Short mmCIF file of C-alpha atoms and ligand atoms in Angstrom, two decimals:
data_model
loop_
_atom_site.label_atom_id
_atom_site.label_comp_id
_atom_site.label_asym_id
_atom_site.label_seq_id
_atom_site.Cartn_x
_atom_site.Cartn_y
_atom_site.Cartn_z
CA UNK A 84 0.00 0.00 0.00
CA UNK A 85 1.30 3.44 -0.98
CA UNK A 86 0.65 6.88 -0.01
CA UNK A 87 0.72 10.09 -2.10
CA UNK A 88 1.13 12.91 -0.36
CA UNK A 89 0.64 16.73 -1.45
CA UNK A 90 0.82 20.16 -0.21
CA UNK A 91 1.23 23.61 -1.38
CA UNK A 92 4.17 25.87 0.14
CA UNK A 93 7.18 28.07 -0.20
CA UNK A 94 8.53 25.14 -1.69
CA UNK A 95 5.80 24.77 -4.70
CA UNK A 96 3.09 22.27 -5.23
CA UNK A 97 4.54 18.86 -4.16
CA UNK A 98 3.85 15.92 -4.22
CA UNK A 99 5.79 12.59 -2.59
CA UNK A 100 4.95 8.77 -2.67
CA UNK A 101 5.78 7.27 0.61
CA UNK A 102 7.89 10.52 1.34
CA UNK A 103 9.61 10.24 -1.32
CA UNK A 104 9.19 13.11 -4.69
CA UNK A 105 6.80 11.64 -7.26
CA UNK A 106 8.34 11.37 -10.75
CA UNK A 107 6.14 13.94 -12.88
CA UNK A 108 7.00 11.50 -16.09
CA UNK A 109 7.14 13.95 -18.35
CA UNK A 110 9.13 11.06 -20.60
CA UNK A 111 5.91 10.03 -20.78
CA UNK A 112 4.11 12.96 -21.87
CA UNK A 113 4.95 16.72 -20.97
CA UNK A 114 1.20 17.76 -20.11
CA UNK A 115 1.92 21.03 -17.77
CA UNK A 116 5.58 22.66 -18.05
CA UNK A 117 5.36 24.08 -14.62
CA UNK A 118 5.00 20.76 -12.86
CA UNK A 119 1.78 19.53 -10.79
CA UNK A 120 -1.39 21.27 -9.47
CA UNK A 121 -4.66 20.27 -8.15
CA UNK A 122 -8.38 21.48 -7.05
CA UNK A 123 -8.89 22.17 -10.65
CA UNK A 124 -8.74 21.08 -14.45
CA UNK A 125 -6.12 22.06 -16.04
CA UNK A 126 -2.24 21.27 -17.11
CA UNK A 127 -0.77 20.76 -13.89
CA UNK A 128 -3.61 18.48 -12.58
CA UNK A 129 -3.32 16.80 -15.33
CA UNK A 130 0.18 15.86 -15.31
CA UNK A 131 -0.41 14.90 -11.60
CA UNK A 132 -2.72 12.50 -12.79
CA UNK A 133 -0.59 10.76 -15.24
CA UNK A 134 2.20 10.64 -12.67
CA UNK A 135 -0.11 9.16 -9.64
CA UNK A 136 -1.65 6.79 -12.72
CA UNK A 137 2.18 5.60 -13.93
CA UNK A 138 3.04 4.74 -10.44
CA UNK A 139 0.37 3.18 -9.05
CA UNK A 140 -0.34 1.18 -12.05
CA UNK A 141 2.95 0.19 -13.48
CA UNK A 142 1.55 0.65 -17.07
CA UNK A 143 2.27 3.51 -18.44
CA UNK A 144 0.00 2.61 -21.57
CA UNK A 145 -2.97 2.60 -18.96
CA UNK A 146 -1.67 5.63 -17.30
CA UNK A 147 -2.03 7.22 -20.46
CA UNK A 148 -5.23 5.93 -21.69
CA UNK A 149 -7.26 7.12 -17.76
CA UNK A 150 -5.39 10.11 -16.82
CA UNK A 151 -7.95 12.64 -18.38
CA UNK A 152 -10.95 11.18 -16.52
CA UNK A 153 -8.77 10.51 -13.60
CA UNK A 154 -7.73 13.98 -13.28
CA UNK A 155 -11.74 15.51 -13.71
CA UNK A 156 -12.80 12.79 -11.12
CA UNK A 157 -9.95 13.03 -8.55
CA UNK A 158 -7.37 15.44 -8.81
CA UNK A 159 -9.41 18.18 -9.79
CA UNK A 160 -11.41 17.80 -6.02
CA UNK A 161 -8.49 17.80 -4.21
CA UNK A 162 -8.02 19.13 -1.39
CA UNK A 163 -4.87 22.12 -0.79
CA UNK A 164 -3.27 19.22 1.21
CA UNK A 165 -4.31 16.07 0.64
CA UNK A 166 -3.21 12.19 0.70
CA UNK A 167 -4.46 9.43 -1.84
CA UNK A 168 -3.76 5.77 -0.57
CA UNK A 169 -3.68 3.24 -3.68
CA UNK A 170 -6.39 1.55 -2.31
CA UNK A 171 -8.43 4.80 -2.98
CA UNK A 172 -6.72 5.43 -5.92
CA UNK A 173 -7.97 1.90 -7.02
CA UNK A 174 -11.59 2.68 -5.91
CA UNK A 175 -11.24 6.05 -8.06
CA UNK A 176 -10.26 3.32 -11.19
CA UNK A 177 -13.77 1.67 -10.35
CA UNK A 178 -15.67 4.16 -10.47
CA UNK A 179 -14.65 5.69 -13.77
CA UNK A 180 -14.55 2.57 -15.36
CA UNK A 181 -10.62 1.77 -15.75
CA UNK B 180 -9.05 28.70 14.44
CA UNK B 181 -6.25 27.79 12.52
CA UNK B 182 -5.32 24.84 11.35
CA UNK B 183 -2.00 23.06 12.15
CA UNK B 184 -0.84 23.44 8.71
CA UNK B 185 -2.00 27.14 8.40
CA UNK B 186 0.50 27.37 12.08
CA UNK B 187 2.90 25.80 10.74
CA UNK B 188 3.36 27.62 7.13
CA UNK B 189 2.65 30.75 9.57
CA UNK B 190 5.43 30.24 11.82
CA UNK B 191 8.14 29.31 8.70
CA UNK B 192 7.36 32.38 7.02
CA UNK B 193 7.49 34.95 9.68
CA UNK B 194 11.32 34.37 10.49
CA UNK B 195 11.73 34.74 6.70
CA UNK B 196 10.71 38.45 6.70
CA UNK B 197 14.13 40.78 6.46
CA UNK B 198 14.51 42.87 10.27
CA UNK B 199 14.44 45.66 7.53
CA UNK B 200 11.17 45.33 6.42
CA UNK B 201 9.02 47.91 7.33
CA UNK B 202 5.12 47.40 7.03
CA UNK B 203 4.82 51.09 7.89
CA UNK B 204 7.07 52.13 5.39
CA UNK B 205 5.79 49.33 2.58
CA UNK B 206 2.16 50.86 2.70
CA UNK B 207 3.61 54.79 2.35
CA UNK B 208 5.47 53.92 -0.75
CA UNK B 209 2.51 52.50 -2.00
CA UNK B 210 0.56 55.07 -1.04
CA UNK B 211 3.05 58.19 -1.74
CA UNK B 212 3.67 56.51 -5.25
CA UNK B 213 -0.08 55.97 -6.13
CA UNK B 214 -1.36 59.13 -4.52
CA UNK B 215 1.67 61.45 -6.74
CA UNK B 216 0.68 59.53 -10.06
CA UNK B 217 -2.66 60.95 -9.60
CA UNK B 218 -1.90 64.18 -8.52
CA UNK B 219 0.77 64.58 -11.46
CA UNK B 220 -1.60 63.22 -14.09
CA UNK B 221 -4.96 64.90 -13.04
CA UNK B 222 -2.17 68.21 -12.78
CA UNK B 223 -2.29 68.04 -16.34
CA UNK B 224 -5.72 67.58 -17.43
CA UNK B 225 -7.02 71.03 -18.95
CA UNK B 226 -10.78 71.55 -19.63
CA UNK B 227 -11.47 68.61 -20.60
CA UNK B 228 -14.79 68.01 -22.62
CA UNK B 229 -17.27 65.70 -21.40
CA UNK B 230 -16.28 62.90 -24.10
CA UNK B 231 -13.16 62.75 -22.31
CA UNK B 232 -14.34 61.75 -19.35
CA UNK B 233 -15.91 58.84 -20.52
CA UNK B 234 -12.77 56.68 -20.01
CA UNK B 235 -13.00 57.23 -16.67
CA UNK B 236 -16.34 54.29 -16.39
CA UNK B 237 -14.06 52.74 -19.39
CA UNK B 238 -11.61 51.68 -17.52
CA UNK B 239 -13.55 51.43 -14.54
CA UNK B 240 -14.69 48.36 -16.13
CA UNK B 241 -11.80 47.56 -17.80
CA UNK B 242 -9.60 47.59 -14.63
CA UNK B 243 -12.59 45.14 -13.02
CA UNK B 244 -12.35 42.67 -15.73
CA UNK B 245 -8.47 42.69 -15.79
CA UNK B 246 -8.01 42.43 -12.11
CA UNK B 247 -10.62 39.38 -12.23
CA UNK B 248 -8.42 37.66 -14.79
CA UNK B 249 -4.81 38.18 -13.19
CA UNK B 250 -6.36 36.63 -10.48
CA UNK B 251 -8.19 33.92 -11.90
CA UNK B 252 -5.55 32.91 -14.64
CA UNK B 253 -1.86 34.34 -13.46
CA UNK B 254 -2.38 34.53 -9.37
CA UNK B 255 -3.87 31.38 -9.38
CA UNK B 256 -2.05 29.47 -11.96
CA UNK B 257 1.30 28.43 -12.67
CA UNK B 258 2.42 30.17 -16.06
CA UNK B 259 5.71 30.01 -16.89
CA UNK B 260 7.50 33.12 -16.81
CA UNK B 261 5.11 34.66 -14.52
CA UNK B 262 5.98 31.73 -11.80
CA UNK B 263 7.03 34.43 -9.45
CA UNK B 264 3.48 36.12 -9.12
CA UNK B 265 1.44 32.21 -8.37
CA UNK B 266 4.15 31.73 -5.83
CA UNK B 267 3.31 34.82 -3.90
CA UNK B 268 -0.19 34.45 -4.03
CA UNK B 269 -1.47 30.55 -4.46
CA UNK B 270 1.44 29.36 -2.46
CA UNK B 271 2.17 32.01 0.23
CA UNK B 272 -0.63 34.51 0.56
CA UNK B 273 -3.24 31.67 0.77
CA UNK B 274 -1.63 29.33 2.88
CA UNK B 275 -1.07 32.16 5.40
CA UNK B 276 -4.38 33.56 5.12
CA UNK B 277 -7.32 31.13 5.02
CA UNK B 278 -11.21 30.91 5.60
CA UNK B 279 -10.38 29.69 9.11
CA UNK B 280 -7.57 32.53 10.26
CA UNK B 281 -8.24 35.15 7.74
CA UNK B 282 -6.32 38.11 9.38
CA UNK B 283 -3.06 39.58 9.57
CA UNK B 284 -1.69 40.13 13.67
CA UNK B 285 0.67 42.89 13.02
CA UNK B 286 2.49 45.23 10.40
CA UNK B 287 4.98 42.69 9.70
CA UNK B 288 2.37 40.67 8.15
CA UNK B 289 2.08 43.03 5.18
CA UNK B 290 4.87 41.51 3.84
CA UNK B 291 2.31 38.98 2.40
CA UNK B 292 -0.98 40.94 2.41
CA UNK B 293 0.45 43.91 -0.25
CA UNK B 294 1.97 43.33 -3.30
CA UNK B 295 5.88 44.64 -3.70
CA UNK B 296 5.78 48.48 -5.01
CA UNK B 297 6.87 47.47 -7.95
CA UNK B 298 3.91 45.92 -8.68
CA UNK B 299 2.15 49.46 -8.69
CA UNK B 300 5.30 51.01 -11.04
CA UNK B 301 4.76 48.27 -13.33
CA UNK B 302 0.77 48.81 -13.50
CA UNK B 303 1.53 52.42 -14.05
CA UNK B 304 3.52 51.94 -17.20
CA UNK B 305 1.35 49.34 -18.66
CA UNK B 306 -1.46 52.29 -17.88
CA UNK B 307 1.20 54.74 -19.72
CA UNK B 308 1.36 52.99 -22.27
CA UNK B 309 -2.34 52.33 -23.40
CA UNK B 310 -2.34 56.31 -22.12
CA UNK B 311 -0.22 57.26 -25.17
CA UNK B 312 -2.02 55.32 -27.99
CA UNK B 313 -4.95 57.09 -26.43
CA UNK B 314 -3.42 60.23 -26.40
CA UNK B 315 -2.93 60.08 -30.32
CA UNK B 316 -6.60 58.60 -31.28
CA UNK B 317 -8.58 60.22 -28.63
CA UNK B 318 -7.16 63.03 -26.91
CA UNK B 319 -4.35 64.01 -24.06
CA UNK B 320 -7.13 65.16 -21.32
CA UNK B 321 -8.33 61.09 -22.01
CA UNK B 322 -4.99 59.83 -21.04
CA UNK B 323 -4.34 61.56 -18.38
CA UNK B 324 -7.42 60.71 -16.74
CA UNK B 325 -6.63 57.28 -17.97
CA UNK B 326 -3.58 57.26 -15.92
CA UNK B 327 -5.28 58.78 -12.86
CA UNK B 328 -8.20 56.16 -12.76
CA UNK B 329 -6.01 52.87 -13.38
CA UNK B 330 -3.95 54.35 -10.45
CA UNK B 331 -6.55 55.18 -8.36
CA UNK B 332 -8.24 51.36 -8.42
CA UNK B 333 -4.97 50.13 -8.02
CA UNK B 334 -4.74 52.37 -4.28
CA UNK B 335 -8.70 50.51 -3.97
CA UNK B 336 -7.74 47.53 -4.51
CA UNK B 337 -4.93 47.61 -1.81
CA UNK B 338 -7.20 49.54 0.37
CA UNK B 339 -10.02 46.96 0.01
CA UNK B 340 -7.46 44.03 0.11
CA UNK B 341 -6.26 45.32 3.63
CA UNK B 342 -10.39 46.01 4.50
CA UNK B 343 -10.30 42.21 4.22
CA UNK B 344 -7.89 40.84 6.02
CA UNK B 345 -7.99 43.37 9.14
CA UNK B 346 -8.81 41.76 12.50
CA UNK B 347 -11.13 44.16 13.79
CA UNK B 348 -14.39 44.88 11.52
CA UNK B 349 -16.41 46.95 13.78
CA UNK B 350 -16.54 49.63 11.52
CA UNK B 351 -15.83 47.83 8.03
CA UNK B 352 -18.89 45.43 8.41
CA UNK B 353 -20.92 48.77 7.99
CA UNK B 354 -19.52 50.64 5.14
CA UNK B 355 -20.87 49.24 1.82
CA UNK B 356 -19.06 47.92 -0.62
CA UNK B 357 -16.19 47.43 1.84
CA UNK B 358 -18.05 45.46 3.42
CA UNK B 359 -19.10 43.66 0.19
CA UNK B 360 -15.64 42.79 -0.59
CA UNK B 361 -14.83 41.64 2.92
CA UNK B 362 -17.30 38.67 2.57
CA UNK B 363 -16.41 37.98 -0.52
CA UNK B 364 -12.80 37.68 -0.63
CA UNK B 365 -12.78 35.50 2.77
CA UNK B 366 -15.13 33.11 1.13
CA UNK B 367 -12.32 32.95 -1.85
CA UNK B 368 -9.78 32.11 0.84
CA UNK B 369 -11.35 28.76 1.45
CA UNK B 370 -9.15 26.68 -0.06
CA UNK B 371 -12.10 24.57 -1.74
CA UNK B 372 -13.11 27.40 -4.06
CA UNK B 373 -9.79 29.88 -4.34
CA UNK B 374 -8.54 28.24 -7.46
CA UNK B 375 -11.60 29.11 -9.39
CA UNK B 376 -14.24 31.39 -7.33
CA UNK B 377 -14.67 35.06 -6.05
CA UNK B 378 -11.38 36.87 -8.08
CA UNK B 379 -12.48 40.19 -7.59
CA UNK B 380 -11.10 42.51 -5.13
CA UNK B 381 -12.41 45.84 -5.24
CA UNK B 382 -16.46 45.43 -6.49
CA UNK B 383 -17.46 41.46 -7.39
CA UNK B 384 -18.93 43.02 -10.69
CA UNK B 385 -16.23 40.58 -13.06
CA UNK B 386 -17.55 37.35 -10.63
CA UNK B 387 -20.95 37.88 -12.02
CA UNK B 388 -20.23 38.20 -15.64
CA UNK B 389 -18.55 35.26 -16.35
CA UNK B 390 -20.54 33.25 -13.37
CA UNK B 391 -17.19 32.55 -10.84
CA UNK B 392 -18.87 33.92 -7.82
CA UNK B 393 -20.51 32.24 -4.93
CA UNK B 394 -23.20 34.14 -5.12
CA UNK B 395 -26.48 33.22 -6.79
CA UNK B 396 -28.40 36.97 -7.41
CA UNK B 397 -28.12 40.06 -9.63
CA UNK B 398 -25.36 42.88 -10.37
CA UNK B 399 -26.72 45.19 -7.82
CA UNK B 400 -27.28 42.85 -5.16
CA UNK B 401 -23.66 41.18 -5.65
CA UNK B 402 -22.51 44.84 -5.39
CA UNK B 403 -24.22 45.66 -2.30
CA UNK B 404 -24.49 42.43 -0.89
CA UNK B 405 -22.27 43.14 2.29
CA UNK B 406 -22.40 40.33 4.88
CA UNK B 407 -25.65 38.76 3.86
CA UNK B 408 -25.00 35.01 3.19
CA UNK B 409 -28.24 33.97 2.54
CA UNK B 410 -27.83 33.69 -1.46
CA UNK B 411 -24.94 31.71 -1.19
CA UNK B 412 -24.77 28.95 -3.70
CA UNK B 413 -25.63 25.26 -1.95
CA UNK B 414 -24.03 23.67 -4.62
CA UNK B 415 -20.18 24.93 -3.82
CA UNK B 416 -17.65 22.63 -4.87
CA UNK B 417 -16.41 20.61 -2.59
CA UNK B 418 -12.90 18.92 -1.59
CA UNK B 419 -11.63 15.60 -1.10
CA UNK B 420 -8.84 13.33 0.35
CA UNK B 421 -7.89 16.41 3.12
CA UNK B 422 -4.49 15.81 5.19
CA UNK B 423 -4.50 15.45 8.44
CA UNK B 424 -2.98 18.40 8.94
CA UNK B 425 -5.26 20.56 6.59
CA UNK B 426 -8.30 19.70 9.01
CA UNK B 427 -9.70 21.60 12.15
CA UNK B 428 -8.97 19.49 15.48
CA UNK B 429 -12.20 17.79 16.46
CA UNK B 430 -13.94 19.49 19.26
ZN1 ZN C 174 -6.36 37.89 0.39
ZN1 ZN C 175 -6.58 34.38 -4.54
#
């Protein structure tokens, strides 16, 4: 079980996975160039979403394929600090059908 | 009541502020700077005719919409190459002031309630500027009192902004419009709706064209609403997945 953490701050928007700085993947796609955001849709959710999708998931070609409706159903409702465990992040999967 | 994380973010940023920094001295500059633009422009307007003075509601409304969109798509948005303005705002003003602890506790906390003075230099050359393509299709008394108006919402705005996040509202709760704008920008400092909801700063008139207020009534009554919450939308978006340390401790 993992846990995503984020948090706005002098520091920027960031965002760790068990403490540890979660890889934006931009080798992936480069969807925001000014790294992640949240509690809206928009470029830097959506790059969040890829990144919490490649990680959890392990399949980037899935990653790729859910992050859009991931980000509308989950990142853009997040809170200014929040935490995502992958169980959640597997319940989010459910519900929009990936 | 704060939360933890509003504390915390609270007591890292205070050490941060320079000994040198002067509230006191941060709002005169403002003030000295704004207050001498309009004295030095409005110096120079000679009988103007009454078609002149029609850029004064001009930009009235012009300066509304822009301030709603810096705010809604610079302040609140990370935009490369205008980073620097997102940080200050999305990441420090708001995580200092919130819904829950909405007031500054001393002159030192102006640091992050005004924008830097150059803020207000930089306004007043972008307002010189449309002021001299004005000046050769219109006329000079135009741009002059262009220059005078932009500078005089900009001395509002700060005005209002510091109306908002003052501790003691004994007297601001009763002076409309001030009192307007209090409401309204401490309901956009609840971190559920500040990405998206409430951008203006001086009179909400932007948040009900394009529909990003909280509010659910006309122009006039979002103008002269005041305190009254009871048209508040029901339907306010909501959060999710809050940190521990982004919630109120339990009662
Ligand atoms: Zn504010
Ligand atoms: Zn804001």
């Amino acid at each position: 079980m993992k846990l995503y953490q984020g948090g706005r701050g002098l520091a920027g928007a960031v965002v760790t996975v068990d403490g540890k700085p979660l890889d934006p993947r931009y080798d992936l796609k480069r969807l925001s160039a000014t790294g992640f955001e949240w509690t809206y849709a928009g470029a830097g959710p959506a790059q969040l979403a890829l990144a919490l999708l490649a990680d959890h998931l392990g399949d980037d070609a899935r990653a790729l394929s859910l992050y859009d409706r991931f980000m509308r159903a989950v990142v853009a409702d997040l809170d200014n600090s929040w935490e995502l465990t992958s169980a959640e992040i597997d319940g989010a999967l459910r519900t929009i059908g990936g | 009541m704060m939360t933890p994380r509003q504390a915390a973010f609270r007591a890292d940023y205070r050490p941060r502020i320079s000994p040198w920094y002067s509230g006191l001295a941060h709002v005169l500059v403002i003030a000295v700077l704004g207050v001498a633009t309009i004295w030095y422009c409005a110096s120079n307007v000679v009988a103007p005719r009454w078609t002149d003075w029609l850029i004064v509601p001009a930009a009235f409304i012009g300066c509304n919409i822009f301030e709603w969109a810096i705010h809604r798509f610079v302040m609140h948005r990370p935009v490369k190459g205008l980073m620097g303005i997102y940080k200050r705002h999305t990441l420090a003003h708001h995580q200092f002031f919130t819904d829950h602890e909405v007031s500054f506790d001393n002159a030192r906390d102006f640091r992050i309630t005004f924008f830097p003075p150059y803020a207000l230099s930089l306004f007043i050359c972008m307002s010189a500027a449309g002021a001299y393509i004005l000046g050769l299709i219109w006329s000079a008394n135009a741009a002059w009192l262009l220059v005078c108006t932009t500078a005089g919402i900009y001395l509002n705005y700060e005005f209002f902004h510091w109306g908002c996040h003052v501790k003691d509202d004994r007297i601001i709760r009763h002076i409309p419009l001030m009192n307007t704008i209090r409401r309204h920008h401490i309901a956009h400092h609840n971190q559920a709706i500040m990405m998206s909801t409430n951008m203006n700063l001086t009179y909400p008139m932007a948040d009900w064209l394009f529909g990003t207020t909280d509010l659910d009534r006309g122009l006039l009554g979002h103008i002269f609403n005041g305190y009254d919450t009871r048209f508040v939308k029901r339907n306010l978006k909501q959060v999710r997945n809050s940190a521990a340390d982004s919630r109120l401790a339990q009662a």
